[in-house]
Coordinates of C-alpha atoms and ligand atoms in Angstrom, one line a residue:
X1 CA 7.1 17.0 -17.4
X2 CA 4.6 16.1 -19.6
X3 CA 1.5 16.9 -17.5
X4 CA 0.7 20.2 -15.2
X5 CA -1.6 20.3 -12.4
X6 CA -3.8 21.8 -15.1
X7 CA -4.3 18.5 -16.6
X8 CA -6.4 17.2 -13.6
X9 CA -9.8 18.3 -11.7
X10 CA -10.2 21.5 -9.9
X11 CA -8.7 20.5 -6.3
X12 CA -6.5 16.8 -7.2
X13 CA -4.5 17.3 -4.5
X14 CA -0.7 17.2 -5.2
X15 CA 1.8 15.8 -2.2
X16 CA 5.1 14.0 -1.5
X17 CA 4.8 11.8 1.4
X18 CA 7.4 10.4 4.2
X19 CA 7.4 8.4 7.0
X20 CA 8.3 9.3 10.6
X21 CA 11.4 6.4 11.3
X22 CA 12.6 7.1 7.7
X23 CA 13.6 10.4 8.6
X24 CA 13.3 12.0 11.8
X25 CA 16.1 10.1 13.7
X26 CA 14.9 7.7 16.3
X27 CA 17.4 8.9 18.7
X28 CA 16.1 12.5 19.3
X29 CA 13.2 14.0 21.5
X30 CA 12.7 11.2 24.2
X31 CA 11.6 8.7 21.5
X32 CA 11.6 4.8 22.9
X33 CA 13.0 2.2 21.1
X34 CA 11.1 0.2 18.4
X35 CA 11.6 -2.6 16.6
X36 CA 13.8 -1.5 13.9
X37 CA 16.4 -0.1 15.6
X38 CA 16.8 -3.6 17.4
X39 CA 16.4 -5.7 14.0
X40 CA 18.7 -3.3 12.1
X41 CA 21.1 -4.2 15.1
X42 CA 21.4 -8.0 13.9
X43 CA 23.7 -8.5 11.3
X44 CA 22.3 -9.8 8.0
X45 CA 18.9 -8.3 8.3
X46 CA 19.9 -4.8 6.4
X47 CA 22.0 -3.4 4.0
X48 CA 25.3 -2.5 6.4
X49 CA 23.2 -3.2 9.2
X50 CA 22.0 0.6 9.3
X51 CA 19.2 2.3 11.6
X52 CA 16.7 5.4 12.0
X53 CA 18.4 6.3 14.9
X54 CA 19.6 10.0 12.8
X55 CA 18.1 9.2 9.3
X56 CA 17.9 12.6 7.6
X57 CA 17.7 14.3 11.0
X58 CA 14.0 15.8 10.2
X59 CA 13.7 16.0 14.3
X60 CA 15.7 19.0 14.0
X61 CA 15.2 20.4 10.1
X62 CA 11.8 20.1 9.5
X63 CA 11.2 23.6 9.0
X64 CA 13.3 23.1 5.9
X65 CA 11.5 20.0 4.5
X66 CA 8.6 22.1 4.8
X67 CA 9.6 24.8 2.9
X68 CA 10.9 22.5 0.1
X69 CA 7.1 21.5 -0.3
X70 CA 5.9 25.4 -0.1
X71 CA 8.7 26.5 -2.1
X72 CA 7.5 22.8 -4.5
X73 CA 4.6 24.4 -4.7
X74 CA 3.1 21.0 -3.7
X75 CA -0.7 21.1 -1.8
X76 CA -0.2 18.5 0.6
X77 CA 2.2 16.4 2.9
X78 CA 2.1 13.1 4.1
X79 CA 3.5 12.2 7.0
X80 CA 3.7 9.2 9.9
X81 CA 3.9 10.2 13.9
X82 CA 6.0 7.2 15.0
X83 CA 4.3 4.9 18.1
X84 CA 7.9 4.9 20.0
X85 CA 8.0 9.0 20.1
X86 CA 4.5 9.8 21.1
X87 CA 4.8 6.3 23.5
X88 CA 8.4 5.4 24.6
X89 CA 7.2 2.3 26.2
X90 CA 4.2 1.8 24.1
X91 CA 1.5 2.7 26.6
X92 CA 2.6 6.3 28.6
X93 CA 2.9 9.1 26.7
X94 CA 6.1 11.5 25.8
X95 CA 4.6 15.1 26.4
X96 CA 8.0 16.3 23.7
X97 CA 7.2 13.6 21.0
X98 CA 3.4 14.8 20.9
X99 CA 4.9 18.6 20.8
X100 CA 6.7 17.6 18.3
X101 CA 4.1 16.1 15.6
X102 CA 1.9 19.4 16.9
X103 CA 4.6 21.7 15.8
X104 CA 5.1 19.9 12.5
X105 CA 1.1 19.9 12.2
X106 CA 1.0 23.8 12.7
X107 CA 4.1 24.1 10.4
X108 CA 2.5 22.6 7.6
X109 CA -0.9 24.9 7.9
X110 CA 1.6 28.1 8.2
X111 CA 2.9 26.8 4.7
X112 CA -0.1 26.0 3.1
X113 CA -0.3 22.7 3.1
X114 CA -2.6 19.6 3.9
X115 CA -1.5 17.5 6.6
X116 CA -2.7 13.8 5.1
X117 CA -1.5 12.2 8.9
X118 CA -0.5 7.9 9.1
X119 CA -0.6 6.8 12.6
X120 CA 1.8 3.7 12.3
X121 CA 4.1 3.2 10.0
X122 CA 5.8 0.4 11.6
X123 CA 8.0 2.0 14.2
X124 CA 5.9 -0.9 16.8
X125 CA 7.7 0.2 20.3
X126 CA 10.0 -2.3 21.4
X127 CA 8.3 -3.1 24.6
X128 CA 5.2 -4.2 22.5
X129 CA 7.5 -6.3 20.2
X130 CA 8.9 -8.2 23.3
X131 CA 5.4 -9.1 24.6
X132 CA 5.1 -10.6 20.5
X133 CA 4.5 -7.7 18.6
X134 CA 1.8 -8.0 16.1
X135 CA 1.0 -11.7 17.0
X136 CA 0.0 -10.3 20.1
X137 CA -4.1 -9.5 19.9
X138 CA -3.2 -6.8 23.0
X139 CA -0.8 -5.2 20.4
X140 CA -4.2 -4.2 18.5
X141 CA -6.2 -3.1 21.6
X142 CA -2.4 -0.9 22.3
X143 CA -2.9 0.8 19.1
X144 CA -6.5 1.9 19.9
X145 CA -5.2 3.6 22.5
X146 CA -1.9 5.3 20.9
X147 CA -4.7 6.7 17.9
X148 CA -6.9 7.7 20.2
X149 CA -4.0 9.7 21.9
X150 CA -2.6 11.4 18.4
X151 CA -5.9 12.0 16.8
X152 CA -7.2 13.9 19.8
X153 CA -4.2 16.1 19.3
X154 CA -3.9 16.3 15.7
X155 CA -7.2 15.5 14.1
X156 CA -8.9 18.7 13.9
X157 CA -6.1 20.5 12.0
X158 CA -5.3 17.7 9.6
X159 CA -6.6 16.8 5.8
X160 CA -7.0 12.8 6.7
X161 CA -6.1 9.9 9.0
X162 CA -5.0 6.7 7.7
X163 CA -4.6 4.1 10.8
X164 CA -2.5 1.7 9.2
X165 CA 0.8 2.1 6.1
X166 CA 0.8 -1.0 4.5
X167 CA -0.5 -3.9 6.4
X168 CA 0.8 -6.5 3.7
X169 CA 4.5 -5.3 4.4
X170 CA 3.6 -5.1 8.4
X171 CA 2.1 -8.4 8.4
X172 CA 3.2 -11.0 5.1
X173 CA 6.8 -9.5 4.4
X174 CA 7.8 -8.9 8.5
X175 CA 6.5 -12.5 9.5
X176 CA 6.2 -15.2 6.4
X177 CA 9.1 -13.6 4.3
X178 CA 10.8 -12.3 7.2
X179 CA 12.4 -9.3 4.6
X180 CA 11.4 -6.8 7.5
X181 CA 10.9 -6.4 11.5
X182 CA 10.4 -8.7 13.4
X183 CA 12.2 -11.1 10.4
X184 CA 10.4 -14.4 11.2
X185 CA 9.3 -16.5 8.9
X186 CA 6.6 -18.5 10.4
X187 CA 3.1 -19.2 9.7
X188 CA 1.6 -18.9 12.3
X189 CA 2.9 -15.5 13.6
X190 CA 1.8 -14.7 10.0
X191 CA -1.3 -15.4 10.0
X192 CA -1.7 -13.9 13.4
X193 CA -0.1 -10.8 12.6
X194 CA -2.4 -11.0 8.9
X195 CA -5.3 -11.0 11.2
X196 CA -4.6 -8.6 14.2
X197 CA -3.4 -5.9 12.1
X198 CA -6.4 -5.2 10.4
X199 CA -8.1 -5.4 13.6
X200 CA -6.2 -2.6 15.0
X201 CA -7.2 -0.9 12.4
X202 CA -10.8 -1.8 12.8
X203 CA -10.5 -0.9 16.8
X204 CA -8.5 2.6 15.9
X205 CA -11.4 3.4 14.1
X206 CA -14.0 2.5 16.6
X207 CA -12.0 4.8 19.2
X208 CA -11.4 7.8 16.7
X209 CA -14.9 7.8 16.1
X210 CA -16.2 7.3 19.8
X211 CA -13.7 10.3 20.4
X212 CA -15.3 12.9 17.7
X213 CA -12.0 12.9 15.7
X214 CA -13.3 15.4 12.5
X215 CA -10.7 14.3 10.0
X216 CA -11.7 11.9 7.7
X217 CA -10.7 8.1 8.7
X218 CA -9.1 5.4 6.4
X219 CA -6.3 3.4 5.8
X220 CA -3.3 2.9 3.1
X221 CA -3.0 -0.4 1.7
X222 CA -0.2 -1.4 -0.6
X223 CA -1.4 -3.1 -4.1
X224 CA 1.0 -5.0 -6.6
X225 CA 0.0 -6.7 -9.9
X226 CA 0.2 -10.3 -9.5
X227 CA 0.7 -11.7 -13.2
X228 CA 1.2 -15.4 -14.2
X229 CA 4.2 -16.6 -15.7
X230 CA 2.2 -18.5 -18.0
X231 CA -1.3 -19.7 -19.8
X232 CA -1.2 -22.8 -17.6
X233 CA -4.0 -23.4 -15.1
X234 CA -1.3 -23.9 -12.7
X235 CA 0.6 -20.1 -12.9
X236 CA -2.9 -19.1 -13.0
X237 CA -3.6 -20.4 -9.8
X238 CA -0.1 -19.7 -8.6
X239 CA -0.9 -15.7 -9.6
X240 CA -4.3 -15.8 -8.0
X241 CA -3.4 -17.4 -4.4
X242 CA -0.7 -14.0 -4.4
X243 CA -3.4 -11.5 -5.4
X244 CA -5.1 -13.5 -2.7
X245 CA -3.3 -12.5 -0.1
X246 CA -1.4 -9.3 -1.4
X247 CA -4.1 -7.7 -3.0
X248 CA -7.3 -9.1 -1.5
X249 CA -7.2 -9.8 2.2
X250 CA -7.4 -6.5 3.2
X251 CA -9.6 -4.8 1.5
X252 CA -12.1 -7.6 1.0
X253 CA -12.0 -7.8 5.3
X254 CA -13.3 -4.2 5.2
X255 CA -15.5 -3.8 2.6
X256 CA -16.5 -7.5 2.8
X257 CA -16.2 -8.3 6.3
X258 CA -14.4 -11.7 5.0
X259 CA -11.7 -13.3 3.8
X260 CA -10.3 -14.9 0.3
X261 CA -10.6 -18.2 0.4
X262 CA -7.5 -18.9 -1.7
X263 CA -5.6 -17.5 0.7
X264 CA -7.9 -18.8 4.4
X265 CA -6.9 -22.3 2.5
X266 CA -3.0 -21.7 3.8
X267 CA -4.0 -19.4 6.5
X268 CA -7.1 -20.6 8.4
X269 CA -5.7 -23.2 10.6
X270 CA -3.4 -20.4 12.4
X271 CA -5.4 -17.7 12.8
X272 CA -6.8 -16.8 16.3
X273 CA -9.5 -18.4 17.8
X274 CA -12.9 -16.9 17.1
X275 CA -11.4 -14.9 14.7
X276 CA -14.7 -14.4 12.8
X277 CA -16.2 -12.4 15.6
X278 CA -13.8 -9.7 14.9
X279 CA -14.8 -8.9 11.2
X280 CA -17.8 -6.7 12.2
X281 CA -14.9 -4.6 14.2
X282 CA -12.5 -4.7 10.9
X283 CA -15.4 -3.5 8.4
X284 CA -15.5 0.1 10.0
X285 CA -17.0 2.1 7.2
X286 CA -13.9 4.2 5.4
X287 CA -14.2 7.9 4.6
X288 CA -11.6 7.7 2.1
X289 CA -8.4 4.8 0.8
X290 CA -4.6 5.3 0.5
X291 CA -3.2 3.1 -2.2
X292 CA 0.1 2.9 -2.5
X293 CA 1.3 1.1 -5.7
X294 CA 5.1 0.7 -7.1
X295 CA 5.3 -2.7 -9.5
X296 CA 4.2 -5.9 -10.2
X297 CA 5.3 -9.6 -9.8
X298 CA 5.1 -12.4 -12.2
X299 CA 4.4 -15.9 -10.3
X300 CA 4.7 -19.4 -10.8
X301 CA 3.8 -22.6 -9.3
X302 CA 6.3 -24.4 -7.2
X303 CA 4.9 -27.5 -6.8
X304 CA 6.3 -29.4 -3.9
X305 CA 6.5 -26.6 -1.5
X306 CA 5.1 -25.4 1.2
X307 CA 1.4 -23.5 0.6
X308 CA 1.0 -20.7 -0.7
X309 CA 3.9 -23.1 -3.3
X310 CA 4.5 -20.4 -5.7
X311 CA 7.8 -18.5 -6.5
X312 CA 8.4 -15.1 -8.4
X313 CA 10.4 -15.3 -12.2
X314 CA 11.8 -12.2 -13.2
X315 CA 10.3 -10.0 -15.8
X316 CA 11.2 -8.4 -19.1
X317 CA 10.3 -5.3 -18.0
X318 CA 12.6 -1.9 -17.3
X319 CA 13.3 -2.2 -14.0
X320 CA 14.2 0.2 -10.7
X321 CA 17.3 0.7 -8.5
X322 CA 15.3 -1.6 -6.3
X323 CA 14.7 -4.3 -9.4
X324 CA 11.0 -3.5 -9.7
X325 CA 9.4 -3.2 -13.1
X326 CA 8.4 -0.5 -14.1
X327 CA 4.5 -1.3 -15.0
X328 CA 2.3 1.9 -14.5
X329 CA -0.7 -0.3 -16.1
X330 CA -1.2 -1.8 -12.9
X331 CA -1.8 1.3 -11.2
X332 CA -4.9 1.6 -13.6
X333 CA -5.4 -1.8 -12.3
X334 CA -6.2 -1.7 -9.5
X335 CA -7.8 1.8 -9.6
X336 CA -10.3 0.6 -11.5
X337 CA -11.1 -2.6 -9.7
X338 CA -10.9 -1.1 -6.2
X339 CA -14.2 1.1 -7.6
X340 CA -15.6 -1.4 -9.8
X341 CA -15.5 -4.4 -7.2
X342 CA -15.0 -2.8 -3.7
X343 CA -15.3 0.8 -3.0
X344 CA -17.3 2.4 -5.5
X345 CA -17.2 6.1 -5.6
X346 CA -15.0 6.4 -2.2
X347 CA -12.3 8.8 -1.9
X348 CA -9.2 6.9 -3.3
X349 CA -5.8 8.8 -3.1
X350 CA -2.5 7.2 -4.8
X351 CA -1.0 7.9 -1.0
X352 CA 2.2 6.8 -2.3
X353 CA 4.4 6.0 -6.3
X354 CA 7.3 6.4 -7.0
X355 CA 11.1 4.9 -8.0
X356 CA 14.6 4.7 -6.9
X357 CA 16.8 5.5 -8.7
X358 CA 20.8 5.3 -9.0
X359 CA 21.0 9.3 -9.4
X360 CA 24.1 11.0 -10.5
X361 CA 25.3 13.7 -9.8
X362 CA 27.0 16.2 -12.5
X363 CA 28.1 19.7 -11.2
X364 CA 26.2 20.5 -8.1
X365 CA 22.6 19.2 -10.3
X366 CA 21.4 15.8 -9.8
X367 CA 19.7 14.4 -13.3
X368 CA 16.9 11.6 -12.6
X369 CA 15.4 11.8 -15.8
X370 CA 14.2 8.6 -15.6
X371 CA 12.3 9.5 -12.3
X372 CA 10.8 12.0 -14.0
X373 CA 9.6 9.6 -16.9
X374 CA 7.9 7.1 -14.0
X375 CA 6.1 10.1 -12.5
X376 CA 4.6 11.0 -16.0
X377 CA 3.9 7.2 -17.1
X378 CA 2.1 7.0 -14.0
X379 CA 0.3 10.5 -13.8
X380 CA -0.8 8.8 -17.3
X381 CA -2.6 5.8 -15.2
X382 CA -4.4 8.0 -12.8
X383 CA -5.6 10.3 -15.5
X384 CA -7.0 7.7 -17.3
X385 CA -8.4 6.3 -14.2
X386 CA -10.3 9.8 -13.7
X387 CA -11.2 9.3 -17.0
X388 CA -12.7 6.4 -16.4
X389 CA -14.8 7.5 -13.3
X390 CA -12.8 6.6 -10.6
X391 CA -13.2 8.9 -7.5
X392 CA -9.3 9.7 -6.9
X393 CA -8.6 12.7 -4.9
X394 CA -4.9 12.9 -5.0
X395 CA -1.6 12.0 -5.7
X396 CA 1.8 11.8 -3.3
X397 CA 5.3 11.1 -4.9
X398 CA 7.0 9.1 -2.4
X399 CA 9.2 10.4 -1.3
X400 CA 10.4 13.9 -0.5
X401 CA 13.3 12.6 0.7
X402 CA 16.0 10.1 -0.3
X403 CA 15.9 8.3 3.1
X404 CA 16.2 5.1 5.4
X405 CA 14.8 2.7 2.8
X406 CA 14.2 0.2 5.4
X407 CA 16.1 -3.3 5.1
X408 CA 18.0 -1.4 2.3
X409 CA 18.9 0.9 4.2
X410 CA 20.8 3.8 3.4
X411 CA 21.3 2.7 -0.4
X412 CA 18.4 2.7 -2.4
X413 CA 17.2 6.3 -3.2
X414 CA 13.5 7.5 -3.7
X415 CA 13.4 11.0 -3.0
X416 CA 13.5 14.1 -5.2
X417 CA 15.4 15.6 -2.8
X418 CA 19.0 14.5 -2.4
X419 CA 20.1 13.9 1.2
X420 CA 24.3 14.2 2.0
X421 CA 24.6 11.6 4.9
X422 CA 27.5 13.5 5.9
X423 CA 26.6 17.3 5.8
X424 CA 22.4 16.7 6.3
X425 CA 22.7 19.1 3.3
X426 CA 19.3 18.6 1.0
X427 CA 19.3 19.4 -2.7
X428 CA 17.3 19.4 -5.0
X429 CA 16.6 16.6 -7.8
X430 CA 15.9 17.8 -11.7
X431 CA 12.4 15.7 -11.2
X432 CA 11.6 18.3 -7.9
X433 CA 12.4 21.1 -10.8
X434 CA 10.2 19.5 -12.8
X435 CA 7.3 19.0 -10.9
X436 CA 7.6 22.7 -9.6
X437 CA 7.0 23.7 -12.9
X438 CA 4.5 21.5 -13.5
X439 CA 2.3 22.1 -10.1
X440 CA 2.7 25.8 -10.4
X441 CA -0.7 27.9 -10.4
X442 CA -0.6 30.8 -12.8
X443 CA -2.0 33.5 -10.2
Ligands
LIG1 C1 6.6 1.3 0.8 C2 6.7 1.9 2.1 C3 7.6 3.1 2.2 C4 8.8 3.0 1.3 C5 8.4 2.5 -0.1 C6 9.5 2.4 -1.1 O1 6.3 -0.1 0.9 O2 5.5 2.2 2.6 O3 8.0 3.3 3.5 O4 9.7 2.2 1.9 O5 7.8 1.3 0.0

C-alpha cells in the first residue's frame, strides 16, 4: 500500500463500514420483516432470488467482526441498526433487537473503536411498506419516532449519527428504476418517495435534537460523476438533468432549502401537496456529511423519451466486478464542490469507497491486488482533497465484509474479508493485510 495512516492529519479517522440487512441475518433476534426479504421473494428482482434472512450471520459472530477491525487496527466502524429489529411492526419496539445494537455499541468501545451509527439503511419494515412505504408522508413521521428510539439508546456512546444511507438509491433507484425495493417504476411514487425521504430526515433531526441526542447529527448521501457523452449542448443537458437529481437534490434541499430546477421540471407535478412548507423542516443544520462515492456515469440524450430522456453509454474506463469505472477523480469532484458550493468547512467523511472484485483464491490467501490499487488511487483523491482545504475527517472502506450486495445478491464481492456461505468461516483478503500494515501506529 502505497500510503500509511502517516500520510494524513493527526486524528483522519480510519474505518470499514457495513450495513445491518447485509449481514446480520434478518431471521434472528425477533426482527420483523422488511421489504427486502419480501422483494428478494419475487423472482427476477435479484440475482437467485437471495435474502438477508442469514447473510453472514453477524447476529451471532459479531464479536469476531469486531476483532477483525481491532486486530485491522482500523479506528472506527460503521454500522446500520435495521428499522425491522429494533421495530418488528414498524412502530413497537423489540426489547432483544435494541439489546442487540447496545451490545454491539459497547463491543466496539471495548475494542477501541468509534461507533460512526446509520439509522436506516433501507431494511423499511414491511408493515410500513404495505401502508406505501416511502410514498407514504406517515412513513417520515414513523422514522422520527424509530430515531428517536435508537438514538436515546445509543447516542451518547457513539462517534456520529447519520439518519439516512443513501437517499438517491432509497428513493430514484427503488421507485423510477425500480433496480431495488419496493421495484416500481413510477413517477409519481418517485417523486414522492424523492421528497419524503429527505423529510424524514429533516424530522429525525428535529426529534434527535428535541431529545438532547450528544452525537453529532448528519446524513450519508451517495455522489456519482455524471459526464456527457459528448461536446453537444444536448449530452450536456442530458449530463446536467442526472447531476440534477443524483447529485444535487439532496444536498441543495438541506443546505439550500430548495430544489434543482432541472430536475423539479420532471418532478414537480408529482410531488406532495404543499411540499414547499416542508423545506424549512429538511434544512436542519448538519454537524458533519457522509459521502459515499464508487464511479461515474456517462449520459446521453434520448430524445423521444420520457423526461428525465437521457440513457447511460458505457465508458472506456477499467471497470469493477459490478461494471463500474474505476474513476477516483470524481471523488476529488465532488469533495471539492461539496466545500466550495455547499458546505464549506463542515465535517465531510468518505462514509463509504470501495470495489468488487472477482477475488481468487490461491492456497488458503485470497489476492485482490486490484482492490488494493482502488483503495490507494482513491486515498490519492482524498489526500489531495486535504490538500486542497477540504474539511474531511475520515475514511471507511466499504465493506468489512463480502456480503448481501443487495439485488446482486450473494455474487458480487466488496469486502476485504472473505465470507464461506457454507462454513460462515471469514478470512482475510491480501488488501485487509495491506491496510493493517498501512494503518498501524508505531507505539
Ligand atoms: C452502496 C450501498 C451499500 C453497498 C454499496 C456497494 O450504494 O450503500 O449498501 O451496497 O453501494
Amino acid at each position: 500500500m502505497k500510503f500509511s495512516r502517516f500520510d494524513f492529519p493527526e486524528g483522519f479517522v480510519f474505518g470499514a463500514a457495513t450495513a445491518a440487512y447485509q449481514i446480520e441475518g434478518s431471521s434472528f433476534g425477533g426482527c420483523g420483516p422488511c421489504h427486502w426479504d419480501t422483494f428478494s421473494a419475487t423472482p427476477g428482482n435479484v440475482v437467485k432470488a437471495e435474502g438477508g434472512g442469514i447473510a453472514c450471520d453477524h447476529y451471532h459472530r459479531w464479536p469476531e467482526d469486531l476483532d477483525l477491525l481491532r486486530a485491522g487496527n482500523f479506528d472506527a466502524y460503521r454500522f446500520s441498526t435495521n428499522w425491522a429489529r429494533v421495530m418488528p411492526d414498524g412502530v413497537n419496539v423489540n426489547p432483544e433487537g435494541l439489546d442487540f445494537y447496545d451490545r454491539l455499541v459497547d463491543g466496539m468501545l471495548e475494542r477501541g473503536l468509534k461507533p460512526s451509527h446509520t439509522l436506516y439503511h433501507w431494511d423499511l419494515p414491511s408493515a410500513l411498506a404495505d401502508r406505501g412505504g416511502w410514498a407514504n408522508r406517515d412513513t417520515a413521521q414513523h422514522f422520527a419516532d424509530y430515531a428517536g428510539v435508537v438514538a436515546g439508546r445509543l447516542g451518547d456512546r457513539v462517534m456520529n449519527i447519520s439518519t439516512i444511507n443513501e437517499p438517491w438509491c432509497v428513493a430514484w433507484l427503488s421507485h423510477f428504476l425500480g433496480a431495488h425495493a419496493p421495484g416500481l417504476r413510477d413517477i409519481r411514487a418517485a417523486a414522492r418517495a424523492m421528497h419524503h425521504i429527505l423529510l424524514a430526515h429533516g424530522l429525525g433531526m428535529q426529534r434527535m435534537r428535541a431529545d438532547g441526542v450528544s452525537a453529532p447529527l448528519g446524513i450519508v448521501l451517495n455522489f456519482d460523476h455524471a459526464a456527457p457523452a459528448s461536446a453537444s449542448a444536448e449530452d450536456g443537458a442530458a449530463a446536467a438533468v442526472q447531476d440534477a437529481i443524483f447529485n444535487r437534490w439532496f444536498i441543495e434541499a438541506i443546505t439550500r432549502q430548495s430544489y434543482p430546477a432541472e430536475a423539479l421540471e420532471g418532478l414537480e407535478p408529482y410531488l406532495p401537496q404543499g411540499w414547499q412548507a416542508d423545506m424549512a423542516v429538511i434544512g436542519q443544520k448538519l454537524d458533519w456529511l457522509g459521502v459515499n462515492y464508487y464511479t461515474r456515469h456517462i449520459h446521453q440524450a434520448a430524445p423521444g423519451t420520457p423526461w428525465p430522456a437521457t440513457r447511460e453509454v458505457a465508458g472506456p474506463l477499467d471497470k469493477t466486478q459490478m461494471g463500474w469505472e474505476i474513476y477516483p477523480d470524481g471523488l476529488h469532484g465532488f469533495l471539492t464542490r461539496l466545500a466550495r458550493d455547499y458546505v464549506g468547512d463542515l465535517p465531510v467523511f468518505v462514509t463509504e469507497n470501495g470495489m468488487a472484485n472477482a477475488d481468487t483464491v490461491d492456497g488458503g490467501a485470497i489476492t485482490d491486488e486490484a482492490r488494493i490499487r482502488f483503495i490507494e488511487a482513491h486515498l490519492g483523491a482524498m489526500k489531495q482533497a486535504i490538500a486542497d482545504g477540504v474539511n474531511l475527517k475520515g475514511f471507511f472502506y466499504w465493506s468489512l465484509l463480502d456480503n448481501y450486495e443487495w439485488a446482486e445478491g450473494y455474487a458480487k464481492t466488496f469486502g476485504i474479508v472473505h465470507v464461506d456461505y457454507q462454513t460462515l468461516q471469514r478470512v482475510p483478503k491480501a488488501s485487509y493485510l495491506a491496510l493493517k500494515r498501512a494503518l498501524a501506529r508505531n507505539d
